[in-house]
Coordinates of C-alpha atoms and ligand atoms in Angstrom, one line a residue:
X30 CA 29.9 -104.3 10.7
X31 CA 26.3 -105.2 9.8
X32 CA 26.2 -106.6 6.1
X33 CA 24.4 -104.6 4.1
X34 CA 21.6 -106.4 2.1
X35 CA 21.8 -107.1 -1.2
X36 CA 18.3 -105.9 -3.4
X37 CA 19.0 -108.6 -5.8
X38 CA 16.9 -107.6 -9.2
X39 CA 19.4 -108.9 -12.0
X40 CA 18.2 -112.4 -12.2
X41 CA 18.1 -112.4 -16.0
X42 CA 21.9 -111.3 -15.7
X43 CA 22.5 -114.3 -13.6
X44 CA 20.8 -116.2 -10.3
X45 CA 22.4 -116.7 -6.9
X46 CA 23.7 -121.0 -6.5
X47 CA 20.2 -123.0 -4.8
X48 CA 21.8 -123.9 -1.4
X49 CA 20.3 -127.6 -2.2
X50 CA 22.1 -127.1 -5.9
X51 CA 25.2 -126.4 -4.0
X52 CA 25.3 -128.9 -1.1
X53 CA 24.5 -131.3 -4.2
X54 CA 28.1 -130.3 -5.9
X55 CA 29.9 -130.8 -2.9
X56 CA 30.8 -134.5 -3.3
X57 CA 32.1 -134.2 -6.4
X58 CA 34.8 -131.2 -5.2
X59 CA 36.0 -134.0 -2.6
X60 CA 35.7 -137.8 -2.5
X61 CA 34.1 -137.9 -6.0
X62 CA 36.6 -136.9 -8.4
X63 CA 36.9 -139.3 -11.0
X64 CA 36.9 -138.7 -14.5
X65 CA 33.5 -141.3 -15.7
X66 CA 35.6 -142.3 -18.8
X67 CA 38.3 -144.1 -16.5
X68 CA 37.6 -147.9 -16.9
X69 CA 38.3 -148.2 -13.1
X70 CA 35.5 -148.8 -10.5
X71 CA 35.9 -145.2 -9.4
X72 CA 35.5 -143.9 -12.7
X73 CA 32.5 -146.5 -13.8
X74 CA 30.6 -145.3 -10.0
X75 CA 30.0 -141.4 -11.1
X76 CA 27.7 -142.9 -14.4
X77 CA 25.0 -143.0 -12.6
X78 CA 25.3 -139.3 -11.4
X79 CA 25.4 -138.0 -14.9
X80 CA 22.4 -140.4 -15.7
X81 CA 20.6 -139.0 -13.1
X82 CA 21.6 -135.6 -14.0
X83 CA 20.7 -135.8 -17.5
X84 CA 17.1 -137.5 -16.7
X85 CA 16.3 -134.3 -14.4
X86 CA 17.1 -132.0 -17.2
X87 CA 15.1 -133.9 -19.9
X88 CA 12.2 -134.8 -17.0
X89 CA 12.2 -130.4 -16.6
X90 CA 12.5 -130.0 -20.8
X91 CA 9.5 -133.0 -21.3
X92 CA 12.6 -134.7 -23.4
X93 CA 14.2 -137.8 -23.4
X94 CA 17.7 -138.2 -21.7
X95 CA 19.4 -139.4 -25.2
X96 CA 18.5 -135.8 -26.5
X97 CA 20.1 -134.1 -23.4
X98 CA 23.9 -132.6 -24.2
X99 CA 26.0 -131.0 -21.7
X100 CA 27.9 -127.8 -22.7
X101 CA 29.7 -125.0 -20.7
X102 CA 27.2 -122.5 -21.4
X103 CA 24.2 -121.1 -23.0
X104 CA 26.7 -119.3 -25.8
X105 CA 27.8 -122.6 -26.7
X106 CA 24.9 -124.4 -27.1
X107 CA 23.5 -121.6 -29.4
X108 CA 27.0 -122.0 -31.2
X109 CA 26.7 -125.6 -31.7
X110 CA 23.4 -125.8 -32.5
X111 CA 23.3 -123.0 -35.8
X112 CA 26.9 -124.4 -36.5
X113 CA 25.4 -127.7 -37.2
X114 CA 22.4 -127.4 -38.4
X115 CA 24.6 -125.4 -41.7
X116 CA 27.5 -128.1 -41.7
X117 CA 24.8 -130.4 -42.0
X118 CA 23.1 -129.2 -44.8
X119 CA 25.9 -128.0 -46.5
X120 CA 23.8 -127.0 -50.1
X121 CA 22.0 -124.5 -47.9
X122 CA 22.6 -121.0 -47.3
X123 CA 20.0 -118.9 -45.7
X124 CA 19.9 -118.7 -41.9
X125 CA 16.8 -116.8 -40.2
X126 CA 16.8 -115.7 -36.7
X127 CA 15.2 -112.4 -35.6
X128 CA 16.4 -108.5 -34.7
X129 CA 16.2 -109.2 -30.7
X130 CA 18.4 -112.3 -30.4
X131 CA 20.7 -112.2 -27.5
X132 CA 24.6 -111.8 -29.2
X133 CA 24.9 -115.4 -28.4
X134 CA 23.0 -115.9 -32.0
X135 CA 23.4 -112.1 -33.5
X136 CA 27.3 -112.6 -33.6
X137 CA 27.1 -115.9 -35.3
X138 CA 24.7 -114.4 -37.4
X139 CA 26.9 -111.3 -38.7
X140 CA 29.8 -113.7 -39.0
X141 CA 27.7 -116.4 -41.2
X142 CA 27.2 -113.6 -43.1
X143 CA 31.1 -113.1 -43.8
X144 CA 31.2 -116.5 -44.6
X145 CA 28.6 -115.4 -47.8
X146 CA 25.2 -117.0 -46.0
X147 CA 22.4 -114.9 -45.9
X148 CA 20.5 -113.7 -42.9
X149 CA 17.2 -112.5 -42.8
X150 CA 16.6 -110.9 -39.2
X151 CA 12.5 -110.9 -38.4
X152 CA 11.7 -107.0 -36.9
X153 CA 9.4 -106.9 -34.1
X154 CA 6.7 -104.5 -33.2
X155 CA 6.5 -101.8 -30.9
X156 CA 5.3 -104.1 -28.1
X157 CA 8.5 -107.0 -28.6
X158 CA 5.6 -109.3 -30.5
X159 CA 7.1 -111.1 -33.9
X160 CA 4.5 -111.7 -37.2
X161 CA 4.9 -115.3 -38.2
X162 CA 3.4 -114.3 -41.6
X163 CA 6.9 -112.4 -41.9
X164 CA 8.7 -115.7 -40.9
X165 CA 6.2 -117.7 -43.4
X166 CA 7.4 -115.1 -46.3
X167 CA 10.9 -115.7 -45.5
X168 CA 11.4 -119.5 -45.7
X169 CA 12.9 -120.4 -49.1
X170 CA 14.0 -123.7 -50.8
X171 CA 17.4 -122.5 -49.5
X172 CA 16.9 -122.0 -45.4
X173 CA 18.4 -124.2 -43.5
X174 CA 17.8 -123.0 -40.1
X175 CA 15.6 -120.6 -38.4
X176 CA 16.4 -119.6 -34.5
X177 CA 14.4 -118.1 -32.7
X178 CA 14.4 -117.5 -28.5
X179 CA 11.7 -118.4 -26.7
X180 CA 11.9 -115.1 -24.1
X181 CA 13.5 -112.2 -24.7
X182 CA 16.4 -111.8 -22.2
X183 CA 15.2 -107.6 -21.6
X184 CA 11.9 -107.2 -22.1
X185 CA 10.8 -110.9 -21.0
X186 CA 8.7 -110.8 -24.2
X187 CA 7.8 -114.4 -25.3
X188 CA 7.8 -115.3 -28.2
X189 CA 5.4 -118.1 -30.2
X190 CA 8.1 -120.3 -30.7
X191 CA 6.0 -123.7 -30.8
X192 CA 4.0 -122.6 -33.8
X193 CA 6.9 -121.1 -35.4
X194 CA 8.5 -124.2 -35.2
X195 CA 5.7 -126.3 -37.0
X196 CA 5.5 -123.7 -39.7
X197 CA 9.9 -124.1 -39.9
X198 CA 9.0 -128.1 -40.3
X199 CA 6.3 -127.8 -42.1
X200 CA 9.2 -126.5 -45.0
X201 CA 11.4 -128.6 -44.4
X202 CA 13.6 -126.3 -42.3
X203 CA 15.4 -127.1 -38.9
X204 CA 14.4 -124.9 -35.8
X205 CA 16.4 -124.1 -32.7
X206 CA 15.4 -121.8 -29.4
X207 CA 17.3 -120.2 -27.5
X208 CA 15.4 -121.2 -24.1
X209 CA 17.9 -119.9 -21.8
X210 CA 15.4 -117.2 -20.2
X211 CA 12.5 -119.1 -20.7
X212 CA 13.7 -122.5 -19.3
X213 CA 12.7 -122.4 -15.2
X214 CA 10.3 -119.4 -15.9
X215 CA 7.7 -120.9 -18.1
X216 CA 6.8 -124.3 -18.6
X217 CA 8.0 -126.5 -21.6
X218 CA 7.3 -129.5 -23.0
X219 CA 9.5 -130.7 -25.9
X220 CA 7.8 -133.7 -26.8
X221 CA 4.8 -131.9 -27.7
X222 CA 6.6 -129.5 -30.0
X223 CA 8.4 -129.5 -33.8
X224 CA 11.3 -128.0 -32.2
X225 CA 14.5 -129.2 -32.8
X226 CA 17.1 -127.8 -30.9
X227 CA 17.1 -125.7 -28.0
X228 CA 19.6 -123.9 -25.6
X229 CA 19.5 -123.7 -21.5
X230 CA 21.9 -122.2 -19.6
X231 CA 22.4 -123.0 -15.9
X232 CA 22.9 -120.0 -14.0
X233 CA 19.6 -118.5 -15.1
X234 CA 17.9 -121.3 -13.1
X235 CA 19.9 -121.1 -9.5
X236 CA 22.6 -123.5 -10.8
X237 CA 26.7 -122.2 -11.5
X238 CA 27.8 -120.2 -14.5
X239 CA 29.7 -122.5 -17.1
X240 CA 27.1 -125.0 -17.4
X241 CA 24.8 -125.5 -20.1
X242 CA 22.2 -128.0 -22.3
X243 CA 21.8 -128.2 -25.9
X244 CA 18.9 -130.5 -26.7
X245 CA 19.1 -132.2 -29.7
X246 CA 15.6 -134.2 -30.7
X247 CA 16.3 -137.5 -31.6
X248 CA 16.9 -138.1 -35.7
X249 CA 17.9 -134.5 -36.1
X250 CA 21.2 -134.3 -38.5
X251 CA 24.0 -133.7 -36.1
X252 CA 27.5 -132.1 -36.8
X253 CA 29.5 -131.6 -33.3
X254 CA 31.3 -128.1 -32.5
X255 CA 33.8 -129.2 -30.2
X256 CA 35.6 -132.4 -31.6
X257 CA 38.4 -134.8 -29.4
X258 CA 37.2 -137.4 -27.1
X259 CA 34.0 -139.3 -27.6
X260 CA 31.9 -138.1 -24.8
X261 CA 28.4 -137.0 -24.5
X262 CA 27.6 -139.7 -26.9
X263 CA 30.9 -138.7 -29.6
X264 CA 28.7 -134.9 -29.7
X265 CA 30.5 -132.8 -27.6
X266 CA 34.1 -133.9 -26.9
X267 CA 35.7 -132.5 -23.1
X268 CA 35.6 -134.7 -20.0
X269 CA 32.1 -134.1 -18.5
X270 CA 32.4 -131.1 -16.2
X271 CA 31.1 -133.8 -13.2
X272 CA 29.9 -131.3 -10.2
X273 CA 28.2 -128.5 -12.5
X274 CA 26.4 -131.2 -14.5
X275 CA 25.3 -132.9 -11.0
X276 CA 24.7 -129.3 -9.7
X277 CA 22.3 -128.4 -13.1
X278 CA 20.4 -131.7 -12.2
X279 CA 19.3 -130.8 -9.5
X280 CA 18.7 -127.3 -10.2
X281 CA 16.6 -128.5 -13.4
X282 CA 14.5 -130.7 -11.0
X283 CA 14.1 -127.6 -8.7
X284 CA 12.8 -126.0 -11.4
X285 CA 10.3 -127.8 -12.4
X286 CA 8.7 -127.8 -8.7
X287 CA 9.3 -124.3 -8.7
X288 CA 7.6 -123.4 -11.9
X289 CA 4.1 -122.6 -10.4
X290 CA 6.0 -120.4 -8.1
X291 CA 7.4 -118.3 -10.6
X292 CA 3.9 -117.8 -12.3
X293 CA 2.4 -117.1 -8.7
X294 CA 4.9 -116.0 -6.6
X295 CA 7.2 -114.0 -8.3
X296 CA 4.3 -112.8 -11.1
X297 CA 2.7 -111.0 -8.3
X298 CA 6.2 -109.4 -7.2
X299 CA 6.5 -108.2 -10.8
X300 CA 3.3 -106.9 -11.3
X301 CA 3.5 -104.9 -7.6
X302 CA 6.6 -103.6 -8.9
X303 CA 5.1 -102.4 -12.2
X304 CA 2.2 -101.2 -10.8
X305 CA 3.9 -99.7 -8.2
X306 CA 6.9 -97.8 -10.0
X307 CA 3.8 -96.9 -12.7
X308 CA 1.9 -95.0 -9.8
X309 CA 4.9 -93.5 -7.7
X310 CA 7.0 -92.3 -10.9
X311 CA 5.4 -89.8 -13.8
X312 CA 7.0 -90.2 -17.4
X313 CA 7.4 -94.7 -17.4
X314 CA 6.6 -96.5 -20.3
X315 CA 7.0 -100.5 -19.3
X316 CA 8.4 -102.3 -22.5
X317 CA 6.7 -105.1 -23.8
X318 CA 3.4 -104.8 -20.9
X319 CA 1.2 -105.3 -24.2
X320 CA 2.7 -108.9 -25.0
X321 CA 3.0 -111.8 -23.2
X322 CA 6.1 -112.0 -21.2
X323 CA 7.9 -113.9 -18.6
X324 CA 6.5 -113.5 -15.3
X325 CA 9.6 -112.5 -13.8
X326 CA 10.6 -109.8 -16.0
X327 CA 10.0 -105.8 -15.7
X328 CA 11.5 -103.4 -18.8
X329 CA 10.8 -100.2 -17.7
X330 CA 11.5 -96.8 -19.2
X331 CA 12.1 -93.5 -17.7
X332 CA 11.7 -90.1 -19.9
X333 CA 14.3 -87.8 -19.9
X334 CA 17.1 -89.4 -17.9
X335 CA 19.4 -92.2 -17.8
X336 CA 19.7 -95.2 -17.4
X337 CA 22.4 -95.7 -16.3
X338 CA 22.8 -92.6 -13.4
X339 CA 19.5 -94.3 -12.4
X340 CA 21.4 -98.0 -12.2
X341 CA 24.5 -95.9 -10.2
X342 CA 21.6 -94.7 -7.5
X343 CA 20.1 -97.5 -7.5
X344 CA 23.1 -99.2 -6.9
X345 CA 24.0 -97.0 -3.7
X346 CA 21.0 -98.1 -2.2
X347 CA 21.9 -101.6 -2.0
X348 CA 19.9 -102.2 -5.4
X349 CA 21.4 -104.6 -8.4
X350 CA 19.1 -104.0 -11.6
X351 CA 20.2 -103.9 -15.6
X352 CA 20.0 -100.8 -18.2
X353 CA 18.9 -101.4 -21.4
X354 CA 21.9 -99.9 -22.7
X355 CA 24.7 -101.2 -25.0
X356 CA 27.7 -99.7 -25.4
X357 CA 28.6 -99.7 -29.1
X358 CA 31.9 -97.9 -30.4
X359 CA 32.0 -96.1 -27.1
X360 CA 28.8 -94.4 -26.9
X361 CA 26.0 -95.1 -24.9
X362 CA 22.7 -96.5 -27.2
X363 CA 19.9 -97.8 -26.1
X364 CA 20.1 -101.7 -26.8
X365 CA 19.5 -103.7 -30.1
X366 CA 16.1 -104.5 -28.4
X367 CA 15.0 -101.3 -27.8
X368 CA 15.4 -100.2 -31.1
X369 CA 13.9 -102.5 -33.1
X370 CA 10.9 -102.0 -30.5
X371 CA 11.1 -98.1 -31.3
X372 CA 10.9 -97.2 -28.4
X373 CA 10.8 -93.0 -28.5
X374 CA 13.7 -91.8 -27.9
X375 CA 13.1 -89.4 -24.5
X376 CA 12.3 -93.0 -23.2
X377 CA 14.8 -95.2 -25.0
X378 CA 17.8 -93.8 -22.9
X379 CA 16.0 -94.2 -19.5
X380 CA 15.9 -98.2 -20.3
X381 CA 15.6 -100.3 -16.5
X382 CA 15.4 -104.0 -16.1
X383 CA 14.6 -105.4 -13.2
X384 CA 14.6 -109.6 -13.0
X385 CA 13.3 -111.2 -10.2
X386 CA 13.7 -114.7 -8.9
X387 CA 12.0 -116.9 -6.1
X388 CA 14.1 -115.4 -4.0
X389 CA 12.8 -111.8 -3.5
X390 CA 10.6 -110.7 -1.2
X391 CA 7.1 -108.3 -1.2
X392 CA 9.7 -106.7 1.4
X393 CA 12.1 -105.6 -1.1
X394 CA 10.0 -104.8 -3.7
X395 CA 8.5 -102.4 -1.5
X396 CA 11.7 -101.1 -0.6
X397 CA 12.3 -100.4 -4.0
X398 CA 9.1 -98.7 -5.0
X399 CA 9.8 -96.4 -2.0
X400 CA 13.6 -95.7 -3.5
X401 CA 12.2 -94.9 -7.0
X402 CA 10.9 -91.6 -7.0
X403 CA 13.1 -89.2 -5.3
X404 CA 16.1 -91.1 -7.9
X405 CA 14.2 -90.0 -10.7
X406 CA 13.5 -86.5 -9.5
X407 CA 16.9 -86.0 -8.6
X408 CA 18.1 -86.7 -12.5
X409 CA 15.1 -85.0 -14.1
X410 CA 16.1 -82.1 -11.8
X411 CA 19.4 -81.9 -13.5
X412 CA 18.6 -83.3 -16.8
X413 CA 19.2 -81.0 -19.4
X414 CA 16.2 -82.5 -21.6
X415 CA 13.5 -82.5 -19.2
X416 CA 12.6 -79.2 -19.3
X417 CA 11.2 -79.5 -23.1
X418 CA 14.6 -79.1 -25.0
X419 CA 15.3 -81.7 -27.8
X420 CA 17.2 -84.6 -26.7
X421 CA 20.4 -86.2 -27.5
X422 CA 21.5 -84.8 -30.9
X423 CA 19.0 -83.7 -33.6
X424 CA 16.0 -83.1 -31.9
X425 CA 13.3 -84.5 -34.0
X426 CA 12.9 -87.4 -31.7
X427 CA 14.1 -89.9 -34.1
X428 CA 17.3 -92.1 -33.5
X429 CA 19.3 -92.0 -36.9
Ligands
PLP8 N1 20.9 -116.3 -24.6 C1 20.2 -115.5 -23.8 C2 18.8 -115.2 -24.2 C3 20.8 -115.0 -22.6 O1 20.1 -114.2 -21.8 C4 22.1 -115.4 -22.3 C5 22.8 -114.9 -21.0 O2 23.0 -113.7 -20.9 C6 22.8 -116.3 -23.1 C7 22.2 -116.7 -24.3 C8 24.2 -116.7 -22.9 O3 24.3 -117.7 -21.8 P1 25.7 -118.0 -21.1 O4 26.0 -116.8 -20.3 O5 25.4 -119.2 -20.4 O6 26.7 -118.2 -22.2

């Protein structure tokens, strides 16, 4: 049986293993097993495969290696990072992040809040874009934090995180970015910037899932989440995960030659698709197209249907894209991002995202501007909204 090929345009879900990232691992599944704490030879011989490791990750970030802190994920370094930036400024009790955070930061968030800190959440505008005046209002004697992501992991919209950061220090206040869609995508350099901690998670950049990066700039107060052993420099106890922090090395050094590519290459892919899903399909609103966004990204609406019937069709024909749904208390809404967006309702439910990588081709793209319109005209054909009656409860176009 011929395999059926795979429309991959979920990359902001999570990217396929680089073959070099993988062939890099190998090693370390086989002759190279060694825990590097062990005073042995054996043990003392995989050093310099972390070093090296941790120098391609700081060389992609423009950091130094010393600020470079392996985790298991992009959850955790977002974790650690707001956890100890309030453990260590303990007399402090206001936390600012914004309404669009991935849950990685809005959970913690909710929970701080339990815990009797305050959180002011910065609202967005209808195209994704954040007012730093409204960040600049909410700093008080009493912040301790403010994080912020750098890109938006639906819409791709980018935020200004590097001037939001010098206003955070220029009160006094500790910033941290979530960079886990941005790192790969868009160039950063850390050394330039005010920012103090910042989150990467590997399998948005072609390396495995349950790898991650917190960076920590040097001199910023430091409180560790996970406690025991006394690796990663006594902040972040666990015996190194060995293969998936040789295996994010050399997908961070990838990256970084890749970069250009993704604001070529795979720009032009996104911007045929937009332009050609725009043209083929009436009734599209693309989320975020005023702003600036990752290069990658496409947040596309449909009015009057679904998205997730169009996900189900899509997904017949071979095609893997995202709906910018969220299932909360077992109804379908459109997402946390959407919403503070408001985004009309007749679109709101009809929420696509499509992610690309380095990986697609102008081939599949193509195939999947041809798909596109007979899948929408099949759901508005047996829509019950498209024919001009009121949508999804009350009617009057608002979301309550
Ligand atoms: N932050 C953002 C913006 C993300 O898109 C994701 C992944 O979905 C995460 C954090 C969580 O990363 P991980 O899956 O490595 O925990």
């Amino acid at each position: 049986m011929e395999k059926q090929h795979i429309y991959y345009f979920d990359n902001n879900a999570t990217s396929r293993v680089a073959e070099e990232v993988a062939r890099e691992m190998e090693p370390f599944f086989h002759d190279l097993y060694a825990n590097p704490s062990s005073m042995h030879f054996f043990g003392g011989s995989l050093q310099i495969y972390l070093d090296t490791a941790r120098q391609r990750v700081a060389d992609l970030l423009g950091a130094r290696p010393e600020e470079i802190i392996f985790t298991s994920c992009g959850t955790e370094s977002d974790s650690t990072a707001i956890y100890s930036a309030l453990r260590s400024q303990p007399g402090k009790k206001h936390f600012i992040t914004t309404q669009v955070e991935h849950p990685a930061v809005l959970t913690v968030a909710k929970n701080l809040e339990k815990q009797g800190y305050r959180v002011t959440r910065l609202p967005v505008d209808a195209e994704g874009r954040l007012n730093l005046d409204d960040l600049k209002q909410a700093i008080t004697a009493d912040t301790a934090l403010v994080s912020m992501m750098w890109a938006n992991n639906e819409t791709g919209v980018v935020f200004p995180v590097e001037e939001a950061a010098r206003i955070a220090h220029s009160r006094g206040v500790l910033f941290h970015t979530d960079a886990v869609q941005a790192a790969g995508k868009i160039p950063i350099n850390l050394s330039e910037t005010r920012i103090d901690m910042l989150s990467v998670s590997g399998h948005k950049l072609h390396a495995p899932k349950g790898i991650g990066v917190l960076y920590v700039r040097k001199g910023t107060p430091f409180t560790p989440f996970l406690i025991g052993g006394h690796q990663e420099d006594g902040r972040r106890a666990g015996t190194e995960n060995v293969p998936y922090i040789v295996g994010l090395g050399k997908a961070a050094e990838l990256a970084r030659k890749h970069i250009e590519l993704e604001n070529t290459q795979v720009r032009e892919l996104r911007d045929r698709l937009e332009a050609g899903l725009t043209a083929a399909v009436p009734g599209t609103k693309v989320n975020g197209r005023g702003a600036e966004r990752l290069p990658n990204t496409l947040s596309i609406c449909f009015e009057y249907i679904e998205g997730e019937s169009i996900l189900l069709m899509l997904s017949e024909k071979g095609i893997c894209a995202s709906s910018g749904s969220a299932c909360t208390s077992g109804s379908l809404e459109p997402s946390h991002v959407l919403r503070a967006m408001k985004v009309p309702q007749t679109y709101a439910h009809g929420s696509i995202r499509l992610s690309l990588s380095i990986y697609n081709t102008r081939e599949e793209v193509d195939y999947v501007i041809k798909e596109f319109p007979a899948i929408v005209e099949k759901l508005r054909a047996i829509s019950p909204f498209a024919d001009g009656k009121p949508l999804f409860g009350a009617g009057d176009g608002h979301h309550h």
